[in-house]
XYZ file of C-alpha atoms in Angstrom:
616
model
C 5.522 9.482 6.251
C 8.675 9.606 4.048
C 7.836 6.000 3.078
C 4.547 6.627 2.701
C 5.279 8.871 0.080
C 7.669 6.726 -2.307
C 5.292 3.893 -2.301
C 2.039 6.494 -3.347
C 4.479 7.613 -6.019
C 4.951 3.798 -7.246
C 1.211 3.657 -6.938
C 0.098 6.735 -9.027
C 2.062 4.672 -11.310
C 0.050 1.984 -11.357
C -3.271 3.769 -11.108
C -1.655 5.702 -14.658
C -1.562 2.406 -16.276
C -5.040 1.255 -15.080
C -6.449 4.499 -16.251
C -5.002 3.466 -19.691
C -6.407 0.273 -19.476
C -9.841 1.891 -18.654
C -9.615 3.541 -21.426
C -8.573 0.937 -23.876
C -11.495 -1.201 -22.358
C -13.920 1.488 -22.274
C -12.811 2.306 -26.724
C -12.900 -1.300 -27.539
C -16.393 -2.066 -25.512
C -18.224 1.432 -26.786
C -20.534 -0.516 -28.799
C -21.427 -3.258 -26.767
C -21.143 -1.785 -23.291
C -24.186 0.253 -21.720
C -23.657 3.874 -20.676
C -24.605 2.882 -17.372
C -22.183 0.065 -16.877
C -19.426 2.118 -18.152
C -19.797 4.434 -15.724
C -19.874 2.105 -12.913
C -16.575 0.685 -13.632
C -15.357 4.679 -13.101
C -17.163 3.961 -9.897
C -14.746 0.566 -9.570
C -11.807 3.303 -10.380
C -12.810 5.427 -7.273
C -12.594 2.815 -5.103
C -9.470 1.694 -6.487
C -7.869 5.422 -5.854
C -8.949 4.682 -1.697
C -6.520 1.494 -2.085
C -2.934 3.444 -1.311
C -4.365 4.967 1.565
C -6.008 1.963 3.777
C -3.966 0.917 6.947
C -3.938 -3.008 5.979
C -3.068 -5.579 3.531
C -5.575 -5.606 0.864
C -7.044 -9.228 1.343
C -3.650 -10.272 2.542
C -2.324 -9.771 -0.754
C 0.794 -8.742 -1.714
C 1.540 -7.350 -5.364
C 1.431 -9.384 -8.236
C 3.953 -7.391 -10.275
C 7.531 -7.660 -9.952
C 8.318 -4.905 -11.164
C 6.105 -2.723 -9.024
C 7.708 -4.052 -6.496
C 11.274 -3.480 -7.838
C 10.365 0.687 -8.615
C 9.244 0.242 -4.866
C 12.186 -1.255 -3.568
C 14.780 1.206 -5.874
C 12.816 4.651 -4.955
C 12.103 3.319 -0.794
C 16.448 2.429 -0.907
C 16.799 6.116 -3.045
C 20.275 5.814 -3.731
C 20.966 3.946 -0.576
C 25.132 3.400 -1.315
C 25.846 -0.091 0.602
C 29.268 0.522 1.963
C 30.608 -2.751 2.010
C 34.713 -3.504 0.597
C 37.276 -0.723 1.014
C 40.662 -0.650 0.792
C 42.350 0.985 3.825
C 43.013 4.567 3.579
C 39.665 5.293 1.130
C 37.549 7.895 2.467
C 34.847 5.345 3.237
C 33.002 7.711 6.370
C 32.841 4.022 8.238
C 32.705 4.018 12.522
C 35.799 1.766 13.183
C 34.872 1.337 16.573
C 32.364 -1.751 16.547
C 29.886 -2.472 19.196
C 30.832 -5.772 20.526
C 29.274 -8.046 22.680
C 31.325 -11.133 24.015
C 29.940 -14.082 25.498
C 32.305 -16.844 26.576
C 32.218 -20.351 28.225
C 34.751 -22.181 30.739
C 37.841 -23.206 28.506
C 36.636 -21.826 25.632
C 37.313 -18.594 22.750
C 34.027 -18.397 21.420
C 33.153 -14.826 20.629
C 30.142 -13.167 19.022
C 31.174 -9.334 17.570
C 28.210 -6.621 16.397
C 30.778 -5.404 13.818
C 28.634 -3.587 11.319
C 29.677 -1.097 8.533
C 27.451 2.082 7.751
C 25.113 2.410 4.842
C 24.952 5.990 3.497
C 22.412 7.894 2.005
C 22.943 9.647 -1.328
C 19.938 11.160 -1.441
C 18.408 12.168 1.852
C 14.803 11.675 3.130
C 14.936 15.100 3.638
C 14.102 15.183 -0.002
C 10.510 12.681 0.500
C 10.111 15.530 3.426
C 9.590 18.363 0.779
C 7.624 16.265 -1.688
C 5.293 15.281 0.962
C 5.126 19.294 2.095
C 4.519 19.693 -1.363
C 1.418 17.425 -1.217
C 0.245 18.462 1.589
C 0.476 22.044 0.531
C -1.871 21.215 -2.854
C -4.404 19.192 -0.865
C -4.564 22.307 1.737
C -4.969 24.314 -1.876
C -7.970 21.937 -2.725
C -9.463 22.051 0.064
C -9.478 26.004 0.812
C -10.830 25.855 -2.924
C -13.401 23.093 -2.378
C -14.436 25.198 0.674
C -15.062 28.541 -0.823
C -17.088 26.233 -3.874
C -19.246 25.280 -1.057
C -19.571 28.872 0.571
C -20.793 30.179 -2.876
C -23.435 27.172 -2.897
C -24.529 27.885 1.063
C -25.109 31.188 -0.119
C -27.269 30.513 -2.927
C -29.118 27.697 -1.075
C -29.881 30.214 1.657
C -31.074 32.591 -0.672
C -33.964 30.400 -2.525
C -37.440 30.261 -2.021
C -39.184 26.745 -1.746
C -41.319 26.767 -5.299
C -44.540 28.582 -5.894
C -45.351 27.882 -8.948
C -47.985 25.822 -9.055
C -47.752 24.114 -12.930
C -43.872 23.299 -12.156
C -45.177 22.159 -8.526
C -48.169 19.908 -10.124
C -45.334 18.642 -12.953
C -42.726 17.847 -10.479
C -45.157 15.661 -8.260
C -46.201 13.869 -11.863
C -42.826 13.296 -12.503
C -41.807 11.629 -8.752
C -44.982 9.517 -9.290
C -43.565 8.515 -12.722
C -40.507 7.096 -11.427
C -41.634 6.333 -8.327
C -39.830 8.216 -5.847
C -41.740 8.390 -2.325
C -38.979 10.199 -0.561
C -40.016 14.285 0.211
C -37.274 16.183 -2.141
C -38.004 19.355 -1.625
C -37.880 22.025 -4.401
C -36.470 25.582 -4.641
C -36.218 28.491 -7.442
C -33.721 31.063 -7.291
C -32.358 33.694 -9.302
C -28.485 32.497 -9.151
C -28.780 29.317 -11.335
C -28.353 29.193 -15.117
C -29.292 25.438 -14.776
C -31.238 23.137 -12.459
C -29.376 21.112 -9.789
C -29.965 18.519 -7.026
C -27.834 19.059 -4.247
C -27.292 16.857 -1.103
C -26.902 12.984 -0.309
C -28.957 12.115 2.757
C -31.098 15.206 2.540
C -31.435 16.205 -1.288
C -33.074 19.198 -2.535
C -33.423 20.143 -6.148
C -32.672 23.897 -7.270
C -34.660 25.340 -10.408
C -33.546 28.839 -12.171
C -36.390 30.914 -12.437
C -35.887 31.490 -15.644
C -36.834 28.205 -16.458
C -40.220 28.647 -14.652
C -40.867 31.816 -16.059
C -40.195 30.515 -19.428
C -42.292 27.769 -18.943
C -42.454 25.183 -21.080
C -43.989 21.751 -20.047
C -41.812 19.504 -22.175
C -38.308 20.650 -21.520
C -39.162 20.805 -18.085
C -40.448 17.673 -17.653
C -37.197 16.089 -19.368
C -34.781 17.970 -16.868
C -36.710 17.174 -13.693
C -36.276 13.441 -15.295
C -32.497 13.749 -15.367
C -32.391 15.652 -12.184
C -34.306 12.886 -10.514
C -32.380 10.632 -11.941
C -29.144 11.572 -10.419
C -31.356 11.188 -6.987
C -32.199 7.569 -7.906
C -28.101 6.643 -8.769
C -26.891 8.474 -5.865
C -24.159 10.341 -8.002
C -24.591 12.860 -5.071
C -22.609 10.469 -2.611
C -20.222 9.855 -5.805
C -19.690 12.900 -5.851
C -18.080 13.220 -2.687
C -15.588 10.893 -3.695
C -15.026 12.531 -7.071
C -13.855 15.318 -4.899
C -11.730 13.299 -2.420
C -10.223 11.570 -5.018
C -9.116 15.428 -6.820
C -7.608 16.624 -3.485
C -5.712 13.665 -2.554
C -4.238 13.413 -6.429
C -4.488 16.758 -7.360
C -0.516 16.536 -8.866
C -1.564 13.982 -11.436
C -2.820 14.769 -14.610
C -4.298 11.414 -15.593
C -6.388 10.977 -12.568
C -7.858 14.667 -13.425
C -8.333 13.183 -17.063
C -9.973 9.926 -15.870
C -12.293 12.221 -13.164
C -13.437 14.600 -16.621
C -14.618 11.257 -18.033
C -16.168 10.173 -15.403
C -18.113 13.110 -15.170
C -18.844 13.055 -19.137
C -20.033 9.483 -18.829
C -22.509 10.042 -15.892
C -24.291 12.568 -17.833
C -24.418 10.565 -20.214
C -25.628 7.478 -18.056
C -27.999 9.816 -16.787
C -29.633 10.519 -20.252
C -29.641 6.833 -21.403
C -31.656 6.554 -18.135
C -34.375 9.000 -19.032
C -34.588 7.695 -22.232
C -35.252 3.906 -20.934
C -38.378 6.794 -19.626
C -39.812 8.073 -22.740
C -41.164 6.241 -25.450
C -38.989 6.825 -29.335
C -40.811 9.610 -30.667
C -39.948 11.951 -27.666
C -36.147 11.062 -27.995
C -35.662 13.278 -30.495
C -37.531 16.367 -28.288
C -35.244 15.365 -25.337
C -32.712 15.993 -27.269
C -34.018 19.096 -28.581
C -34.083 20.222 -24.810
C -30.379 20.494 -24.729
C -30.073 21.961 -27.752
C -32.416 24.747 -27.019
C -30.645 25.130 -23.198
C -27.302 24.767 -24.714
C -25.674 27.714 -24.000
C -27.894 28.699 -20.798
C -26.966 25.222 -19.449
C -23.339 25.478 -20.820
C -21.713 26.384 -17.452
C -20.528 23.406 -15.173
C -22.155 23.180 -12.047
C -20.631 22.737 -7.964
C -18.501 20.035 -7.199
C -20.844 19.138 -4.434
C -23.814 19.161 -6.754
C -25.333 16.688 -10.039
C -26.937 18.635 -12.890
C -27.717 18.752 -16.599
C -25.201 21.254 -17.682
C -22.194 20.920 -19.400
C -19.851 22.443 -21.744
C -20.347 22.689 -25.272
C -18.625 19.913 -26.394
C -19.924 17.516 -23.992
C -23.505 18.796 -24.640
C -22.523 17.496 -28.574
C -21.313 14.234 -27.495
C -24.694 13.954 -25.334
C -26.886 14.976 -28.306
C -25.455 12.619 -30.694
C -25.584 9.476 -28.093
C -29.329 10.366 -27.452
C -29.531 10.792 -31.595
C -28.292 6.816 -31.809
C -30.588 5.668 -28.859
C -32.573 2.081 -29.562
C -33.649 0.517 -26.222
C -31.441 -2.392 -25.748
C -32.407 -6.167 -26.527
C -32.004 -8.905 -24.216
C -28.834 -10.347 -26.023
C -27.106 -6.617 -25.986
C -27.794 -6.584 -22.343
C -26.596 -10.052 -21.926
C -23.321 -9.379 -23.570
C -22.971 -5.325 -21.811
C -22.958 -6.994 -19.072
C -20.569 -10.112 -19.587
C -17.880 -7.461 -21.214
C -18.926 -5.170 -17.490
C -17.415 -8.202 -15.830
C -14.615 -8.589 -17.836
C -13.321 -5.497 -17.708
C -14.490 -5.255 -13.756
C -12.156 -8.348 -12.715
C -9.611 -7.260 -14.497
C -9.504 -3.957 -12.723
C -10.304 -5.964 -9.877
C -7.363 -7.598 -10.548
C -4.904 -5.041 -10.500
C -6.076 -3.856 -7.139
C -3.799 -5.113 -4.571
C -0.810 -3.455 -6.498
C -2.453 -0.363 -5.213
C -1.608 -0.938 -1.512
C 0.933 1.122 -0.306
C 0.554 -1.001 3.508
C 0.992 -4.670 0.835
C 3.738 -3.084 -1.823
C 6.017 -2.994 0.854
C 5.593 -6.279 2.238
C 5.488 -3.987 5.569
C 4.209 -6.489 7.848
C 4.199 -10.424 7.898
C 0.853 -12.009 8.068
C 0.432 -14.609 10.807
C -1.999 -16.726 11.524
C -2.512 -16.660 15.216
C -5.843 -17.647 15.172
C -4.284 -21.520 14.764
C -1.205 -20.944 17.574
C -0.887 -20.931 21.170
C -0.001 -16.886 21.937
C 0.685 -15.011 25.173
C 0.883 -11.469 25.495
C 4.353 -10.356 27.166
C 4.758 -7.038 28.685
C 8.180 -6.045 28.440
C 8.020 -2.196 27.593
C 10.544 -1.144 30.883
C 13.347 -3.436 29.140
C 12.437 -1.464 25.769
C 12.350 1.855 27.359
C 13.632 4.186 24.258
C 13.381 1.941 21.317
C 10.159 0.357 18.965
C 10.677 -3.120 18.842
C 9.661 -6.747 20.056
C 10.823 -10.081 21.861
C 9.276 -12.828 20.336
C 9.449 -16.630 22.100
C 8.200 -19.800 20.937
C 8.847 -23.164 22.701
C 9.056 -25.906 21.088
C 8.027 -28.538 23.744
C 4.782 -26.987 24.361
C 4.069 -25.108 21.292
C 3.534 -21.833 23.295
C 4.552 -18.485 21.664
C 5.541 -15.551 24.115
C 5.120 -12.017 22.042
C 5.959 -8.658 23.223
C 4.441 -5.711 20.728
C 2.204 -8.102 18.265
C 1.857 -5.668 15.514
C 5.928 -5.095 16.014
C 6.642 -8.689 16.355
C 5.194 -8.998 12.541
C 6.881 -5.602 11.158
C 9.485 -6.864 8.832
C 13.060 -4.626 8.568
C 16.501 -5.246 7.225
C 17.636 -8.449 8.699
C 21.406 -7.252 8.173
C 24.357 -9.956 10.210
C 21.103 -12.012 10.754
C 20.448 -12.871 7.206
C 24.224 -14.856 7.608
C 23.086 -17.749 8.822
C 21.084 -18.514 5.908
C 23.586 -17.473 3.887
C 26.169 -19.837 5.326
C 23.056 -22.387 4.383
C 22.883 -21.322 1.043
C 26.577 -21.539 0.536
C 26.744 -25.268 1.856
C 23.767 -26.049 -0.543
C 25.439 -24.704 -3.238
C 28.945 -26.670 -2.426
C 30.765 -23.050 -2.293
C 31.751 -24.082 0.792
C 31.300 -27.751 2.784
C 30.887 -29.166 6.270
C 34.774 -30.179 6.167
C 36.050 -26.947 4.219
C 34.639 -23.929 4.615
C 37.286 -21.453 4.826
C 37.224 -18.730 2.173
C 40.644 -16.849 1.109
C 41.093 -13.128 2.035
C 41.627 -11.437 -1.134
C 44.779 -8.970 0.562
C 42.547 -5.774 1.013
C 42.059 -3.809 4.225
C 39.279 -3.707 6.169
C 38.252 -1.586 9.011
C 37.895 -4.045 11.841
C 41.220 -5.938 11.711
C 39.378 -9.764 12.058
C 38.538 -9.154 8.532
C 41.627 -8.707 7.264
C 42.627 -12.964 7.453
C 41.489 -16.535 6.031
C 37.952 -16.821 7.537
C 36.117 -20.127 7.976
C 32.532 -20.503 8.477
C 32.575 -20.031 12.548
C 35.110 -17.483 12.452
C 33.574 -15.247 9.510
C 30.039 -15.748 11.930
C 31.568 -14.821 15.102
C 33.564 -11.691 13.527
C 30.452 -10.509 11.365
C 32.502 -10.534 8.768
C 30.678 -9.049 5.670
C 32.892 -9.517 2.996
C 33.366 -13.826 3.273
C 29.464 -13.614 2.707
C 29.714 -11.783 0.028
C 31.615 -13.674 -1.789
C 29.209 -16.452 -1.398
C 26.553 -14.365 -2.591
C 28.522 -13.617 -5.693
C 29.127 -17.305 -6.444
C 25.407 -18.383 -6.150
C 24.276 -15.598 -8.125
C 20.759 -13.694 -7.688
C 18.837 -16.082 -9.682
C 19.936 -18.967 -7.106
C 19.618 -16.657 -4.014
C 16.209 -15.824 -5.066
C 15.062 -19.343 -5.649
C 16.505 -20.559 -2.042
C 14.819 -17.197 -0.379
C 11.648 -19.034 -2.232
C 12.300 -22.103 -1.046
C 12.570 -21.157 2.625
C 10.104 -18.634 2.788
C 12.582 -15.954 4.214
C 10.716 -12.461 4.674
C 9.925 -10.652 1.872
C 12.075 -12.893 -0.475
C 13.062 -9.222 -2.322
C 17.186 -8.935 -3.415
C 16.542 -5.826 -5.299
C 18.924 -3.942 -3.380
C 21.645 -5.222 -5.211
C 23.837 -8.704 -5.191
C 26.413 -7.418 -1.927
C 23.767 -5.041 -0.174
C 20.570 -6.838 -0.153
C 20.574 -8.113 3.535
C 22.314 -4.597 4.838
C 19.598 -1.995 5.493
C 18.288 -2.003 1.478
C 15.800 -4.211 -0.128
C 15.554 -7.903 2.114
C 13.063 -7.472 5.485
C 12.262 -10.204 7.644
C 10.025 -9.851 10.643
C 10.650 -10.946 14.337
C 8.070 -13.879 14.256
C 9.520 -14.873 10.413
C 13.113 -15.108 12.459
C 11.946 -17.434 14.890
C 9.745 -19.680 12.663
C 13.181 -20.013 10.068
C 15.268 -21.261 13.276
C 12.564 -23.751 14.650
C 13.133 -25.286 10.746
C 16.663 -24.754 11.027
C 17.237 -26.297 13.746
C 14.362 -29.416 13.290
C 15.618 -29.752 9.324
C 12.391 -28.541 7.942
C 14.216 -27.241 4.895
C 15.224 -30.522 3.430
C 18.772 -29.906 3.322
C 21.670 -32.317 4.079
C 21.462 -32.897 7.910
C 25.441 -32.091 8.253
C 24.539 -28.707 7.169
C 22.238 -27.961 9.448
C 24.878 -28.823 12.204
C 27.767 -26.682 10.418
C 25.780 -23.871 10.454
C 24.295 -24.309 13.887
C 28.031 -24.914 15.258
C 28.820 -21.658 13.727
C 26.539 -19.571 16.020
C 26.914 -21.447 18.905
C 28.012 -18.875 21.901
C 28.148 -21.228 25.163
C 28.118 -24.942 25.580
C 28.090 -25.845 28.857
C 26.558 -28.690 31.864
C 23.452 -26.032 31.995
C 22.933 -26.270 28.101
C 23.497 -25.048 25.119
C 22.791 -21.361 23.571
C 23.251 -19.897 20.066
C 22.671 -16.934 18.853
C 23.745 -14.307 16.249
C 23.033 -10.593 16.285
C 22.816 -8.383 13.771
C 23.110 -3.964 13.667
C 21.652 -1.643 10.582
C 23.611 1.217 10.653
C 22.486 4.280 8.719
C 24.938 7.505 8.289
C 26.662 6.437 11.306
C 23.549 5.810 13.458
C 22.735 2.174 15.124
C 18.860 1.984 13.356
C 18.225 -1.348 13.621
C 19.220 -4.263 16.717
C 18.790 -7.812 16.156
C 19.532 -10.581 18.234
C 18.366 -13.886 17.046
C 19.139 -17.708 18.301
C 18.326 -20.923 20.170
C 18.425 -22.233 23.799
C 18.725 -25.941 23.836
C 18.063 -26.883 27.931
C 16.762 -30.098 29.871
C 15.625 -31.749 26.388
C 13.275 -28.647 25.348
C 14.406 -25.575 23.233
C 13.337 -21.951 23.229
C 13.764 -20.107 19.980
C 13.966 -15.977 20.224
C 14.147 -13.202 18.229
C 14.592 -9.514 19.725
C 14.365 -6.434 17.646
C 14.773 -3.005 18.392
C 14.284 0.287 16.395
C 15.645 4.075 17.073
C 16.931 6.798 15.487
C 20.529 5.833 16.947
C 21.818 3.234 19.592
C 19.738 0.681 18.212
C 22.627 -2.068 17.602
C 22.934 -5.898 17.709
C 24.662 -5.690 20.961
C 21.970 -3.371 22.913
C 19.318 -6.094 21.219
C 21.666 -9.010 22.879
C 21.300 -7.374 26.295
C 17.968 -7.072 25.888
C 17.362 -10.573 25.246
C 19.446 -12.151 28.312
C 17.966 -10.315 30.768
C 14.513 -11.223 29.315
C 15.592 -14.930 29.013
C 17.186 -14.695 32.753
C 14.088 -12.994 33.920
C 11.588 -15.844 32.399
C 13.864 -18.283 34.299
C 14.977 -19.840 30.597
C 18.486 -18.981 30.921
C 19.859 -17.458 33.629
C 23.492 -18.861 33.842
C 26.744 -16.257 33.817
C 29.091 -17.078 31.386
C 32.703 -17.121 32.679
């Protein structure tokens, strides 16, 4: 919910600018754009304002604007303080006793270490937790408010009397013949209206004052059962239902109230173009005398669950003088309302997927498995405790072994994962080479004493050590990091989180599925890179060579305020000419660390038969 919350925030900033550009379009297309066309594309806005709150990908997009994305990725981090070079002694608040995991061969040192430093939070999500209690509380506000509207309407619906009057009865049938209506809307007259009013979607039923009937005058009547009908044939009773959705879900922002007011302004409007397309130019001017003359009895603004004729004073002018300028449109004014309705309606249409709080964040990958070969696993006693998945694919038979679909595609913070593409990027970029790649320990103390020495690329892989990547990082520079995330399609591609932090817990998420597709072209050189790279990189997370085969692997722990968040354990089983490629993943308030992950993963690979060998 918390992150639900900072991404409807970086939403309601879009929808602000979109109402602006409404606006604008709406100004700059007055002339040539029909009433009834420019309230449609408030109808377009509606749908727009459902957008944040759908549970998938809008058409599988993701959002067009970087810089939505960045406000995402700065408010969802919130001050997120990446803990990553100290000098010994600072007061840092960092667990110096690492969860390790050692897997060894016959003969041989190799070593893989879950050392991972804490990220802490400067702001805490206790903070989201009382905004969102804050939203909730003004849409249970709304609602209790919406309800007692539609008390006050029950009661006056239950108090009217179906209509006796037989010159309003005779007029109304006229009138339903007129605009050919052949649905039974039934007709009441009560003593609680100031103005008429058609209430109801699937069942509608139109409410007359009986003042109006008592003061009965043919004309004026006439006109208002035209607009009231009207609203019937547009359905702005179903819109209406989502004008009121729409106030209690966004009932903190302004705008949207602002944009709602117009909307209402320009059905009335649309509604009165409408009757005029009804009456021939001489009676224009008496239509418009009928609002005049009801003015101030039809000044008061009706239910929110009901479509009427009032309005306040000022909107009643603006009516007035739009039915004062009426001419029946030509065939080239139509022609060009309706190209400018379409430009302004894909442009709108346009801006849409920035909306979607489920796309903004990139949340989940979107595979394809329509076009692969996928078995279901069921491996929920091995992740007793945690939300995760174990994703296999082989590469001999093309066969893809999932635990958890929808987990296998959620995308988190790769963290020690993300180093092997790293370690890539750095051999692209000559920072480091297949024959040299030991980086120089600048003399400052780290908490896990492997750190504190010369690394090389396999010992900086096997240690976890953050800082030698780091400094690889800040020699290619975010432009060139960005470009090779690009280039190998790596998760959400996103470095916002800042130059040393974007791979720990912050702005970088990669999904299970993503992890084992990037190894299969690792390891089969489908990034176009120099072949010896490939190798140096692969040697690096190699844990056991051995008669059985060969296994690498590299795991990888978010660690949030102390607490193991986030397990990965990612890698490669090369055996009797075929290789297995897995990625586990597990998720939990605490414990969740590389090393738990790593378990995880070997007893699922010994259990499936693919590797099953001790290691000395």
């Amino acid at each position: 919910m918390t992150e639900f919350i900072v991404r409807f925030l970086i939403c309601n900033m879009a929808i602000c600018i979109i109402i602006g550009i409404l606006l604008l379009g709406r100004t700059v297309c007055k002339r040539v754009l029909a009433k009834r066309l420019q309230y449609h594309l408030w109808i377009l806005f509606l749908g727009l304002l459902l957008i944040p709150f759908l549970p998938i990908p809008l058409f599988g997009f993701r959002p067009s604007f970087s810089w939505i994305r960045y406000l995402q990725t700065r408010l969802s981090l919130c001050g997120f303080m990446q803990t990553g070079l100290f000098p010994s002694g600072s007061d840092t608040g960092i667990t110096t006793s690492p969860n390790t995991a050692a897997l060894t061969t016959k003969g041989s040192t190799d070593w893989i270490n879950d050392f991972a430093l804490s990220v802490h939070r400067e702001m805490p999500a206790s903070l989201f937790l009382i905004l969102c209690g804050i939203w909730l509380f003004g849409i249970l506000a709304m609602l209790l408010l919406i309800v007692r509207s539609w008390l006050r309407l029950n009661a006056i619906q239950n108090s009217a009397l179906p209509l006796q009057h037989e010159k309003t009865r005779t007029l109304y049938a006229e009138c339903l013949a007129e605009m050919k209506i052949r649905k039974n809307i039934p007709i009441f007259s009560t003593a609680f209206l100031k103005s008429p009013m058609i209430v109801g979607w699937r069942r509608p039923q139109i409410y007359l004052p009986i003042h109006l009937i008592s003061d009965y005058d043919e004309a004026h009547l006439r006109y208002m059962l035209y607009h009231e009908l009207q609203h019937y044939k547009h359905q702005d009773a179903l819109i209406n239902h989502f004008i009121n959705l729409a106030t209690v879900f966004y009932w903190f922002n302004p705008l949207v109230w602002y944009a709602l007011k117009k909307m209402r302004d320009d059905r009335e409007l649309a509604c009165d173009s409408s009757v005029l397309t009804l009456l021939k130019e001489n009676e224009y001017e008496e239509y418009g005398n009928t609002l005049i003359h009801f003015a101030e009895k039809l000044s008061l603004p009706s239910f929110p669950f009901a479509t009427g004729i009032s309005g306040t004073m000022k909107q009643m002018e603006h009516r007035i003088s739009n039915i004062s300028t009426y001419r029946k449109p030509s065939f080239r004014k139509k022609l060009a309302s309706a190209a400018s309705f379409l430009l302004m309606f894909a442009l709108l249409s346009g801006l849409a997927p920035a909306l979607s709080t489920y796309a903004a964040n990139g949340e989940h990958y979107n595979w394809n498995t329509a076009s692969q070969h996928v078995a279901n696993l069921d491996l929920s006693s091995y992740f007793d405790g945690y939300e995760g998945s174990f994703v296999l694919y082989t590469a001999e038979t093309g066969r893809w072994d999932v635990y958890d679909l929808e987990q296998a595609t959620y995308r988190s913070s790769p963290d020690s994962t993300y180093k092997i593409y790293d370690a890539l990027f750095g051999l692209e970029a000559q920072i480091i080479t297949p024959a040299s790649t030991q980086i120089k320990w600048n003399g400052e103390l780290y908490p896990f004493e492997q750190w504190n020495a010369d690394q090389t690329l396999t010992s900086a892989m096997q240690a976890s050590v953050n800082w030698y990547f780091q400094s690889i990082d800040r020699q290619l520079g975010t432009a060139r990091i960005d470009s090779l995330l690009k280039k190998i399609k790596y998760g959400n591609e996103n470095t916002a989180g800042g130059l040393s932090s974007y791979w720990i817990e912050s702005s970088l998420t990669i999904s299970p599925v993503e992890q084992v597709e990037l190894l299969t072209k690792l390891f089969q050189n489908g990034f176009d890179f120099a072949p010896e790279y490939m190798s140096t990189v692969k040697d690096s997370i190699l844990l056991s060579s051995c008669k059985h085969g060969n296994i690498y692997g590299k795991t990888g722990t978010g660690r949030v305020d102390e607490k193991d968040i986030n397990g990965w354990f990612v890698g490669a089983v090369e055996v009797s000419g075929n290789t297995c490629f897995f990625a586990t993943n597990i998720r939990a308030s605490h414990d969740a660390a590389g090393s738990r992950a790593r378990e995880i993963t070997m007893s699922v690979l010994s259990d499936l038969g693919i590797w099953d060998h001790p290691f000395p």
